[in-house]
């Protein structure tokens, strides 16, 4: 056994250890250490952390012997620390993007003020009063860096920021946060007052005609050596990192442009100044090229600014129109230059520079103008629609219904433009064969949909068609045209054998139905249904597959459509769309739903609203499956649509007022699915829209919809959570609602002898919803705080109804709930326990790294005597909080109660040596339990292999005594070897003993993790 222990010790000592982190004061002792540290690939601490540490230490107030606090003294230590912070910033090349992202406003303000000081900027004089041309280059550059930061910070502070809500912090942390916030507010107030001066300084900087220099680590060292000189006229003032005049102008123009753009919302003429500076930035970037030294500009963001300026202002030069295609489109619409607009769209079919969504939005605006009475726009709408359709064909996208509707009334001019657009958009020499086949299929489908043979001849005989379509395909087109129009004489002498073939003779109805079941392409579905209805008119093709299901509330409306083809198409499109959502194929689901929406818009406002609701559910599901899992906020438009849907469900009250939109919806008696309401309320909770749910949602909606009421109570509880006393009122309301759901109703039953027996087995009908509905709703939630509140509620309720204090489970925020239930006998204990387990399990499937949830899960297993599983989750909770036990486990995670439960789990699993080791973890070592465990000879753990993890000398001495008494010489020697380790000597300083204990705790817990994970 001793040989095995020695081997294990050798293996442990041979493992590579993490290098210790360099501490800030080491840089004071070694002047060359900072440069070596920053040259590492991944320095630890990072440059940003070093700046924070240096400035934090330099700004610490001093305390004298009388405990009086004095401002930080201006001594050599503090000056050196500030210099070190400046050298780290110089290493980062004074990149404000990096500094602003990682440093708080007070820290960055202190850093830049030190830069002004060391650059010899005259004190007591406003920067706007200084002549930048007469100052040394490094001094001028320091002034520009500071004023750039000032205006950028002013703009950034004007943006609304939603504060993240955390649990109740400790008093000292709250005090620090308030002090930092107050300091930040004071700095922002000064910066806003000086904003105009800062803008003037930057504008004057654009008049400079010489290169500038910014401090490097080397020049900062030179400044310290040249401190005897004055006025900043030193060697270092013309040394350092050289910034060219063009690069400096480029960065300043960009910052000024963004400032003016932010001010444009209150004063639109300022957008002209923003455009001037931003366009100038683009020119300078093109001139400078890729060799940027100091300038940090996001090209995509700059392009976005330029596009926005082109839209918000009137272009005055042709060159400006050529900078952005988006600006040219808006200018054409504003000036009614529709021919220019069509040219842009035709050219874009080749360059593909405009987004498809943008092109569609332009078409919708044109349709709106035509709807409002602008007759000149009607033909433009058709041409733009053709351009967009060809773009969809080239990108292999689904063709919208709008194009087919416009082609119902073709004219010679429209067909000519269609062929022209196809020809200009398709370069036959460079286009792939796949795209050529898509274009050929598109033209063939148009020919098949046209009734006038003249137009069919125009298309089929066009040069493009002769190149794209085979002779066989062109013959098929003429054949189908003849079958649809028997009176049309397509040929003076038709070929009998060819033209006598019946239409679709080679494709049976069964094969078409099979294709209908398999395809998810809406255009193909429509085409198949048209062919099927052309073959037979007495079939209901929505019954082809028993897998096609639409919600019952919609069935009556859809099946009430009189036209058989339209009814089949709507039913199948919706059924397939819902199936695609279920399998998370959101791209096809969106295509199918969009086609269905365009179809029903033509004849049924009721079904149009139904499809809009289903599109909302689709967007919620897509966001949940995609970006929400990554923690991203939903688009503002989606949040607004969810609110609109919830408020659409407002009930009607006699004599009450409602909007025309709501009244119209109610007159149409629009069918609504319950899942939509659940998803909308759950989404608002997941998106942390607690302000809306708790305060802004209409009261009638809360009173009449149980899910909205539950969401309102959850949001109000979370909103008031930081203050436990204030949150107890809303928490009490939520508690009462949930308890009522889990109550049993008393059912009286008369037995044979006439007596009445009392049977309790039915779920109460007094709750706002059924238990299954509550659990289903909870499983739509993903916000950690909401799930924590629900876990806390059910754990508290379970503890009360179970009434077993020894096995009580724990959770966060337990104190906000009531401590008793008035009618305890009516609560279904089993249902509460099952629901609690189900919610905890679901929450861990959302986030398996929440140590509070893991501890609650462990408590549940502990209460049901599943000790191995309980240990698994207790250890997992500790591992997550301590970087797999490389750090100490926080005391609020491994409390004495948790440790005692872990001890009991090990004891019940007959792992008695583990019991003894865990007894050391308690605040007061439980020697009685440890000694009793060590007396057990039938232990199912590694026994003496664990002795290396014992640091308590008393336990080790008892082990030596036990093994001597039993005559176990080998084990006694292992215990003696453990006692003899120098780091366990009781004469050692307390710090050494603590380090020895922490080392053994880490190794033991890691060994336990490998055993129970």
PDB file of C-alpha atoms in Angstrom, residues 508-755:
ATOM      1  CA  UNK A 508     -50.751   9.510 -61.999  1.00  0.00           C
ATOM      2  CA  UNK A 509     -52.754  11.121 -59.237  1.00  0.00           C
ATOM      3  CA  UNK A 510     -51.117   8.825 -56.719  1.00  0.00           C
ATOM      4  CA  UNK A 511     -47.623   9.957 -57.725  1.00  0.00           C
ATOM      5  CA  UNK A 512     -48.637  13.602 -57.465  1.00  0.00           C
ATOM      6  CA  UNK A 513     -50.127  12.984 -54.033  1.00  0.00           C
ATOM      7  CA  UNK A 514     -46.875  11.309 -52.988  1.00  0.00           C
ATOM      8  CA  UNK A 515     -44.927  14.366 -54.145  1.00  0.00           C
ATOM      9  CA  UNK A 516     -47.409  16.589 -52.328  1.00  0.00           C
ATOM     10  CA  UNK A 517     -46.702  14.753 -49.067  1.00  0.00           C
ATOM     11  CA  UNK A 518     -42.910  14.974 -49.428  1.00  0.00           C
ATOM     12  CA  UNK A 519     -42.357  18.538 -50.654  1.00  0.00           C
ATOM     13  CA  UNK A 520     -42.055  21.599 -48.426  1.00  0.00           C
ATOM     14  CA  UNK A 521     -41.656  24.062 -51.291  1.00  0.00           C
ATOM     15  CA  UNK A 522     -44.739  26.285 -51.382  1.00  0.00           C
ATOM     16  CA  UNK A 523     -44.480  26.921 -55.108  1.00  0.00           C
ATOM     17  CA  UNK A 524     -44.336  23.203 -55.827  1.00  0.00           C
ATOM     18  CA  UNK A 525     -47.285  22.563 -53.491  1.00  0.00           C
ATOM     19  CA  UNK A 526     -49.357  25.118 -55.383  1.00  0.00           C
ATOM     20  CA  UNK A 527     -48.362  23.651 -58.754  1.00  0.00           C
ATOM     21  CA  UNK A 528     -49.203  20.073 -57.677  1.00  0.00           C
ATOM     22  CA  UNK A 529     -52.604  21.100 -56.320  1.00  0.00           C
ATOM     23  CA  UNK A 530     -53.431  22.939 -59.547  1.00  0.00           C
ATOM     24  CA  UNK A 531     -52.565  19.796 -61.535  1.00  0.00           C
ATOM     25  CA  UNK A 532     -54.563  17.555 -59.177  1.00  0.00           C
ATOM     26  CA  UNK A 533     -57.638  19.772 -59.329  1.00  0.00           C
ATOM     27  CA  UNK A 534     -57.283  19.843 -63.086  1.00  0.00           C
ATOM     28  CA  UNK A 535     -57.494  16.029 -63.147  1.00  0.00           C
ATOM     29  CA  UNK A 536     -60.365  15.616 -60.726  1.00  0.00           C
ATOM     30  CA  UNK A 537     -62.740  18.002 -58.976  1.00  0.00           C
ATOM     31  CA  UNK A 538     -64.389  15.642 -56.473  1.00  0.00           C
ATOM     32  CA  UNK A 539     -61.412  15.044 -54.152  1.00  0.00           C
ATOM     33  CA  UNK A 540     -60.444  16.827 -50.926  1.00  0.00           C
ATOM     34  CA  UNK A 541     -56.666  16.748 -51.103  1.00  0.00           C
ATOM     35  CA  UNK A 542     -56.152  18.165 -47.590  1.00  0.00           C
ATOM     36  CA  UNK A 543     -57.094  14.659 -46.372  1.00  0.00           C
ATOM     37  CA  UNK A 544     -54.293  12.925 -48.328  1.00  0.00           C
ATOM     38  CA  UNK A 545     -52.054  12.583 -45.235  1.00  0.00           C
ATOM     39  CA  UNK A 546     -53.293  11.931 -41.702  1.00  0.00           C
ATOM     40  CA  UNK A 547     -50.121  13.713 -40.476  1.00  0.00           C
ATOM     41  CA  UNK A 548     -51.426  17.061 -41.712  1.00  0.00           C
ATOM     42  CA  UNK A 549     -52.999  18.631 -38.668  1.00  0.00           C
ATOM     43  CA  UNK A 550     -54.042  22.187 -37.979  1.00  0.00           C
ATOM     44  CA  UNK A 551     -55.305  23.426 -34.598  1.00  0.00           C
ATOM     45  CA  UNK A 552     -58.964  22.655 -33.982  1.00  0.00           C
ATOM     46  CA  UNK A 553     -59.817  26.344 -33.529  1.00  0.00           C
ATOM     47  CA  UNK A 554     -58.642  27.011 -37.106  1.00  0.00           C
ATOM     48  CA  UNK A 555     -60.171  23.957 -38.739  1.00  0.00           C
ATOM     49  CA  UNK A 556     -63.684  25.332 -39.040  1.00  0.00           C
ATOM     50  CA  UNK A 557     -62.532  28.618 -40.573  1.00  0.00           C
ATOM     51  CA  UNK A 558     -60.243  26.971 -43.144  1.00  0.00           C
ATOM     52  CA  UNK A 559     -62.656  24.223 -44.128  1.00  0.00           C
ATOM     53  CA  UNK A 560     -65.332  26.882 -44.583  1.00  0.00           C
ATOM     54  CA  UNK A 561     -63.495  28.301 -47.610  1.00  0.00           C
ATOM     55  CA  UNK A 562     -65.749  27.751 -50.618  1.00  0.00           C
ATOM     56  CA  UNK A 563     -63.107  27.366 -53.317  1.00  0.00           C
ATOM     57  CA  UNK A 564     -61.751  23.803 -53.143  1.00  0.00           C
ATOM     58  CA  UNK A 565     -58.278  24.636 -54.466  1.00  0.00           C
ATOM     59  CA  UNK A 566     -57.837  27.581 -52.089  1.00  0.00           C
ATOM     60  CA  UNK A 567     -59.107  25.515 -49.143  1.00  0.00           C
ATOM     61  CA  UNK A 568     -56.673  22.659 -49.855  1.00  0.00           C
ATOM     62  CA  UNK A 569     -53.771  25.075 -50.390  1.00  0.00           C
ATOM     63  CA  UNK A 570     -54.372  27.033 -47.166  1.00  0.00           C
ATOM     64  CA  UNK A 571     -54.855  23.889 -45.079  1.00  0.00           C
ATOM     65  CA  UNK A 572     -51.742  22.123 -46.430  1.00  0.00           C
ATOM     66  CA  UNK A 573     -49.521  25.208 -46.230  1.00  0.00           C
ATOM     67  CA  UNK A 574     -50.467  25.780 -42.588  1.00  0.00           C
ATOM     68  CA  UNK A 575     -50.137  22.104 -41.635  1.00  0.00           C
ATOM     69  CA  UNK A 576     -46.710  21.794 -43.244  1.00  0.00           C
ATOM     70  CA  UNK A 577     -45.590  25.085 -41.729  1.00  0.00           C
ATOM     71  CA  UNK A 578     -46.571  23.946 -38.221  1.00  0.00           C
ATOM     72  CA  UNK A 579     -44.745  20.654 -38.798  1.00  0.00           C
ATOM     73  CA  UNK A 580     -41.587  22.525 -39.858  1.00  0.00           C
ATOM     74  CA  UNK A 581     -41.760  24.617 -36.677  1.00  0.00           C
ATOM     75  CA  UNK A 582     -42.055  21.433 -34.632  1.00  0.00           C
ATOM     76  CA  UNK A 583     -38.880  20.000 -36.199  1.00  0.00           C
ATOM     77  CA  UNK A 584     -37.190  23.442 -35.993  1.00  0.00           C
ATOM     78  CA  UNK A 585     -36.909  23.889 -39.743  1.00  0.00           C
ATOM     79  CA  UNK A 586     -37.705  27.581 -39.445  1.00  0.00           C
ATOM     80  CA  UNK A 587     -36.561  28.577 -42.929  1.00  0.00           C
ATOM     81  CA  UNK A 588     -39.153  26.383 -44.667  1.00  0.00           C
ATOM     82  CA  UNK A 589     -41.740  27.218 -42.018  1.00  0.00           C
ATOM     83  CA  UNK A 590     -41.310  30.921 -42.750  1.00  0.00           C
ATOM     84  CA  UNK A 591     -41.670  30.328 -46.494  1.00  0.00           C
ATOM     85  CA  UNK A 592     -44.831  28.280 -46.063  1.00  0.00           C
ATOM     86  CA  UNK A 593     -46.398  30.720 -43.593  1.00  0.00           C
ATOM     87  CA  UNK A 594     -45.489  33.743 -45.747  1.00  0.00           C
ATOM     88  CA  UNK A 595     -47.090  32.170 -48.808  1.00  0.00           C
ATOM     89  CA  UNK A 596     -50.198  31.300 -46.818  1.00  0.00           C
ATOM     90  CA  UNK A 597     -50.362  34.852 -45.432  1.00  0.00           C
ATOM     91  CA  UNK A 598     -50.161  36.405 -48.883  1.00  0.00           C
ATOM     92  CA  UNK A 599     -52.842  34.013 -50.113  1.00  0.00           C
ATOM     93  CA  UNK A 600     -55.430  34.608 -47.362  1.00  0.00           C
ATOM     94  CA  UNK A 601     -54.839  38.384 -47.347  1.00  0.00           C
ATOM     95  CA  UNK A 602     -56.753  38.570 -50.603  1.00  0.00           C
ATOM     96  CA  UNK A 603     -60.075  37.224 -49.307  1.00  0.00           C
ATOM     97  CA  UNK A 604     -60.202  36.735 -45.513  1.00  0.00           C
ATOM     98  CA  UNK A 605     -59.213  39.353 -42.884  1.00  0.00           C
ATOM     99  CA  UNK A 606     -59.909  36.714 -40.219  1.00  0.00           C
ATOM    100  CA  UNK A 607     -57.454  34.200 -41.668  1.00  0.00           C
ATOM    101  CA  UNK A 608     -54.983  37.006 -42.301  1.00  0.00           C
ATOM    102  CA  UNK A 609     -54.922  37.789 -38.572  1.00  0.00           C
ATOM    103  CA  UNK A 610     -54.641  34.072 -37.819  1.00  0.00           C
ATOM    104  CA  UNK A 611     -51.559  33.822 -40.032  1.00  0.00           C
ATOM    105  CA  UNK A 612     -50.053  36.984 -38.527  1.00  0.00           C
ATOM    106  CA  UNK A 613     -50.450  35.357 -35.117  1.00  0.00           C
ATOM    107  CA  UNK A 614     -48.823  32.158 -36.370  1.00  0.00           C
ATOM    108  CA  UNK A 615     -45.970  34.175 -37.891  1.00  0.00           C
ATOM    109  CA  UNK A 616     -45.475  35.766 -34.473  1.00  0.00           C
ATOM    110  CA  UNK A 617     -45.308  32.307 -32.872  1.00  0.00           C
ATOM    111  CA  UNK A 618     -42.813  31.266 -35.560  1.00  0.00           C
ATOM    112  CA  UNK A 619     -40.574  34.279 -34.900  1.00  0.00           C
ATOM    113  CA  UNK A 620     -40.693  33.664 -31.139  1.00  0.00           C
ATOM    114  CA  UNK A 621     -39.780  30.002 -31.632  1.00  0.00           C
ATOM    115  CA  UNK A 622     -36.964  30.863 -34.052  1.00  0.00           C
ATOM    116  CA  UNK A 623     -35.519  33.454 -31.663  1.00  0.00           C
ATOM    117  CA  UNK A 624     -35.757  31.027 -28.757  1.00  0.00           C
ATOM    118  CA  UNK A 625     -33.981  28.298 -30.699  1.00  0.00           C
ATOM    119  CA  UNK A 626     -31.350  30.646 -32.086  1.00  0.00           C
ATOM    120  CA  UNK A 627     -30.082  33.858 -30.540  1.00  0.00           C
ATOM    121  CA  UNK A 628     -31.926  33.653 -27.213  1.00  0.00           C
ATOM    122  CA  UNK A 629     -29.877  30.612 -26.234  1.00  0.00           C
ATOM    123  CA  UNK A 630     -26.832  32.808 -26.671  1.00  0.00           C
ATOM    124  CA  UNK A 631     -28.277  35.486 -24.455  1.00  0.00           C
ATOM    125  CA  UNK A 632     -29.056  38.029 -27.165  1.00  0.00           C
ATOM    126  CA  UNK A 633     -31.929  40.480 -26.831  1.00  0.00           C
ATOM    127  CA  UNK A 634     -34.837  40.089 -29.267  1.00  0.00           C
ATOM    128  CA  UNK A 635     -35.447  42.743 -31.939  1.00  0.00           C
ATOM    129  CA  UNK A 636     -37.554  45.684 -30.765  1.00  0.00           C
ATOM    130  CA  UNK A 637     -40.095  44.881 -33.484  1.00  0.00           C
ATOM    131  CA  UNK A 638     -40.634  41.385 -32.066  1.00  0.00           C
ATOM    132  CA  UNK A 639     -41.182  42.741 -28.547  1.00  0.00           C
ATOM    133  CA  UNK A 640     -43.680  45.262 -29.926  1.00  0.00           C
ATOM    134  CA  UNK A 641     -45.585  42.520 -31.785  1.00  0.00           C
ATOM    135  CA  UNK A 642     -45.794  40.392 -28.659  1.00  0.00           C
ATOM    136  CA  UNK A 643     -47.237  43.332 -26.740  1.00  0.00           C
ATOM    137  CA  UNK A 644     -49.707  43.956 -29.536  1.00  0.00           C
ATOM    138  CA  UNK A 645     -50.884  40.355 -29.474  1.00  0.00           C
ATOM    139  CA  UNK A 646     -51.402  40.354 -25.710  1.00  0.00           C
ATOM    140  CA  UNK A 647     -53.354  43.602 -25.794  1.00  0.00           C
ATOM    141  CA  UNK A 648     -55.419  42.285 -28.716  1.00  0.00           C
ATOM    142  CA  UNK A 649     -56.976  39.805 -26.266  1.00  0.00           C
ATOM    143  CA  UNK A 650     -58.569  42.545 -24.148  1.00  0.00           C
ATOM    144  CA  UNK A 651     -62.136  41.546 -23.163  1.00  0.00           C
ATOM    145  CA  UNK A 652     -65.185  43.628 -23.998  1.00  0.00           C
ATOM    146  CA  UNK A 653     -66.998  45.365 -21.154  1.00  0.00           C
ATOM    147  CA  UNK A 654     -70.467  46.910 -21.407  1.00  0.00           C
ATOM    148  CA  UNK A 655     -70.086  50.609 -21.975  1.00  0.00           C
ATOM    149  CA  UNK A 656     -66.300  50.305 -22.245  1.00  0.00           C
ATOM    150  CA  UNK A 657     -64.188  51.837 -24.965  1.00  0.00           C
ATOM    151  CA  UNK A 658     -61.800  50.028 -27.215  1.00  0.00           C
ATOM    152  CA  UNK A 659     -59.694  50.863 -30.231  1.00  0.00           C
ATOM    153  CA  UNK A 660     -61.026  50.405 -33.745  1.00  0.00           C
ATOM    154  CA  UNK A 661     -58.418  47.717 -34.332  1.00  0.00           C
ATOM    155  CA  UNK A 662     -59.581  45.704 -31.325  1.00  0.00           C
ATOM    156  CA  UNK A 663     -63.236  46.128 -32.147  1.00  0.00           C
ATOM    157  CA  UNK A 664     -62.645  45.015 -35.728  1.00  0.00           C
ATOM    158  CA  UNK A 665     -60.841  41.936 -34.506  1.00  0.00           C
ATOM    159  CA  UNK A 666     -63.617  41.037 -32.120  1.00  0.00           C
ATOM    160  CA  UNK A 667     -66.269  41.528 -34.800  1.00  0.00           C
ATOM    161  CA  UNK A 668     -64.400  39.072 -36.971  1.00  0.00           C
ATOM    162  CA  UNK A 669     -64.319  36.611 -34.040  1.00  0.00           C
ATOM    163  CA  UNK A 670     -60.702  35.652 -34.682  1.00  0.00           C
ATOM    164  CA  UNK A 671     -59.810  32.187 -33.311  1.00  0.00           C
ATOM    165  CA  UNK A 672     -56.893  32.358 -30.871  1.00  0.00           C
ATOM    166  CA  UNK A 673     -54.671  29.536 -29.672  1.00  0.00           C
ATOM    167  CA  UNK A 674     -53.800  29.224 -25.989  1.00  0.00           C
ATOM    168  CA  UNK A 675     -50.181  28.347 -26.822  1.00  0.00           C
ATOM    169  CA  UNK A 676     -49.738  31.795 -28.359  1.00  0.00           C
ATOM    170  CA  UNK A 677     -50.641  33.516 -25.122  1.00  0.00           C
ATOM    171  CA  UNK A 678     -48.371  31.192 -23.137  1.00  0.00           C
ATOM    172  CA  UNK A 679     -45.447  31.811 -25.480  1.00  0.00           C
ATOM    173  CA  UNK A 680     -45.980  35.567 -25.504  1.00  0.00           C
ATOM    174  CA  UNK A 681     -46.094  35.849 -21.709  1.00  0.00           C
ATOM    175  CA  UNK A 682     -43.154  33.451 -21.304  1.00  0.00           C
ATOM    176  CA  UNK A 683     -41.144  35.395 -23.891  1.00  0.00           C
ATOM    177  CA  UNK A 684     -41.758  38.700 -22.118  1.00  0.00           C
ATOM    178  CA  UNK A 685     -40.491  37.109 -18.909  1.00  0.00           C
ATOM    179  CA  UNK A 686     -37.473  35.604 -20.660  1.00  0.00           C
ATOM    180  CA  UNK A 687     -36.684  38.983 -22.232  1.00  0.00           C
ATOM    181  CA  UNK A 688     -36.831  40.665 -18.788  1.00  0.00           C
ATOM    182  CA  UNK A 689     -39.754  42.920 -19.755  1.00  0.00           C
ATOM    183  CA  UNK A 690     -40.758  43.018 -16.103  1.00  0.00           C
ATOM    184  CA  UNK A 691     -41.584  46.733 -16.190  1.00  0.00           C
ATOM    185  CA  UNK A 692     -44.250  46.135 -18.835  1.00  0.00           C
ATOM    186  CA  UNK A 693     -45.750  43.013 -17.271  1.00  0.00           C
ATOM    187  CA  UNK A 694     -45.867  44.431 -13.752  1.00  0.00           C
ATOM    188  CA  UNK A 695     -46.950  48.023 -14.411  1.00  0.00           C
ATOM    189  CA  UNK A 696     -48.019  48.688 -18.013  1.00  0.00           C
ATOM    190  CA  UNK A 697     -50.123  45.704 -19.018  1.00  0.00           C
ATOM    191  CA  UNK A 698     -53.874  46.509 -18.962  1.00  0.00           C
ATOM    192  CA  UNK A 699     -55.678  45.425 -15.771  1.00  0.00           C
ATOM    193  CA  UNK A 700     -58.631  43.735 -17.602  1.00  0.00           C
ATOM    194  CA  UNK A 701     -56.151  41.472 -19.350  1.00  0.00           C
ATOM    195  CA  UNK A 702     -54.652  40.396 -16.006  1.00  0.00           C
ATOM    196  CA  UNK A 703     -58.080  39.669 -14.569  1.00  0.00           C
ATOM    197  CA  UNK A 704     -59.288  37.560 -17.485  1.00  0.00           C
ATOM    198  CA  UNK A 705     -56.201  35.624 -18.574  1.00  0.00           C
ATOM    199  CA  UNK A 706     -54.538  33.278 -16.061  1.00  0.00           C
ATOM    200  CA  UNK A 707     -51.190  33.161 -17.873  1.00  0.00           C
ATOM    201  CA  UNK A 708     -50.988  36.937 -18.028  1.00  0.00           C
ATOM    202  CA  UNK A 709     -51.850  37.095 -14.321  1.00  0.00           C
ATOM    203  CA  UNK A 710     -49.138  34.549 -13.503  1.00  0.00           C
ATOM    204  CA  UNK A 711     -46.642  36.429 -15.667  1.00  0.00           C
ATOM    205  CA  UNK A 712     -47.560  39.723 -13.981  1.00  0.00           C
ATOM    206  CA  UNK A 713     -47.022  38.221 -10.516  1.00  0.00           C
ATOM    207  CA  UNK A 714     -43.675  36.690 -11.508  1.00  0.00           C
ATOM    208  CA  UNK A 715     -42.503  39.951 -13.087  1.00  0.00           C
ATOM    209  CA  UNK A 716     -43.590  42.011 -10.074  1.00  0.00           C
ATOM    210  CA  UNK A 717     -41.831  39.628  -7.691  1.00  0.00           C
ATOM    211  CA  UNK A 718     -38.596  39.793  -9.686  1.00  0.00           C
ATOM    212  CA  UNK A 719     -38.838  43.567 -10.051  1.00  0.00           C
ATOM    213  CA  UNK A 720     -39.064  44.099  -6.297  1.00  0.00           C
ATOM    214  CA  UNK A 721     -36.688  41.309  -5.373  1.00  0.00           C
ATOM    215  CA  UNK A 722     -33.628  43.381  -4.364  1.00  0.00           C
ATOM    216  CA  UNK A 723     -35.573  44.589  -1.317  1.00  0.00           C
ATOM    217  CA  UNK A 724     -36.898  41.525   0.568  1.00  0.00           C
ATOM    218  CA  UNK A 725     -39.366  43.469   2.704  1.00  0.00           C
ATOM    219  CA  UNK A 726     -40.934  45.279  -0.220  1.00  0.00           C
ATOM    220  CA  UNK A 727     -41.145  42.140  -2.346  1.00  0.00           C
ATOM    221  CA  UNK A 728     -43.070  40.114   0.203  1.00  0.00           C
ATOM    222  CA  UNK A 729     -46.422  41.602  -0.805  1.00  0.00           C
ATOM    223  CA  UNK A 730     -46.145  40.588  -4.449  1.00  0.00           C
ATOM    224  CA  UNK A 731     -44.479  37.327  -3.420  1.00  0.00           C
ATOM    225  CA  UNK A 732     -47.456  36.626  -1.125  1.00  0.00           C
ATOM    226  CA  UNK A 733     -49.861  37.122  -4.065  1.00  0.00           C
ATOM    227  CA  UNK A 734     -47.829  34.734  -6.227  1.00  0.00           C
ATOM    228  CA  UNK A 735     -47.680  32.243  -3.351  1.00  0.00           C
ATOM    229  CA  UNK A 736     -51.460  32.284  -2.894  1.00  0.00           C
ATOM    230  CA  UNK A 737     -52.078  31.696  -6.612  1.00  0.00           C
ATOM    231  CA  UNK A 738     -49.694  28.727  -6.804  1.00  0.00           C
ATOM    232  CA  UNK A 739     -50.934  27.159  -3.551  1.00  0.00           C
ATOM    233  CA  UNK A 740     -54.509  27.350  -4.833  1.00  0.00           C
ATOM    234  CA  UNK A 741     -53.501  25.418  -7.962  1.00  0.00           C
ATOM    235  CA  UNK A 742     -52.147  22.567  -5.818  1.00  0.00           C
ATOM    236  CA  UNK A 743     -55.163  22.305  -3.547  1.00  0.00           C
ATOM    237  CA  UNK A 744     -57.502  19.309  -3.650  1.00  0.00           C
ATOM    238  CA  UNK A 745     -61.269  19.668  -3.838  1.00  0.00           C
ATOM    239  CA  UNK A 746     -63.524  17.660  -1.539  1.00  0.00           C
ATOM    240  CA  UNK A 747     -65.976  15.422  -3.393  1.00  0.00           C
ATOM    241  CA  UNK A 748     -68.880  13.927  -1.454  1.00  0.00           C
ATOM    242  CA  UNK A 749     -70.105  10.461  -2.405  1.00  0.00           C
ATOM    243  CA  UNK A 750     -73.089   8.556  -0.967  1.00  0.00           C
ATOM    244  CA  UNK A 751     -72.390   4.882  -0.226  1.00  0.00           C
ATOM    245  CA  UNK A 752     -74.848   1.919  -0.133  1.00  0.00           C
ATOM    246  CA  UNK A 753     -76.054   2.379   3.454  1.00  0.00           C
ATOM    247  CA  UNK A 754     -77.009   6.001   2.820  1.00  0.00           C
ATOM    248  CA  UNK A 755     -74.073   7.586   4.620  1.00  0.00           C
TER     249      UNK A 755
END
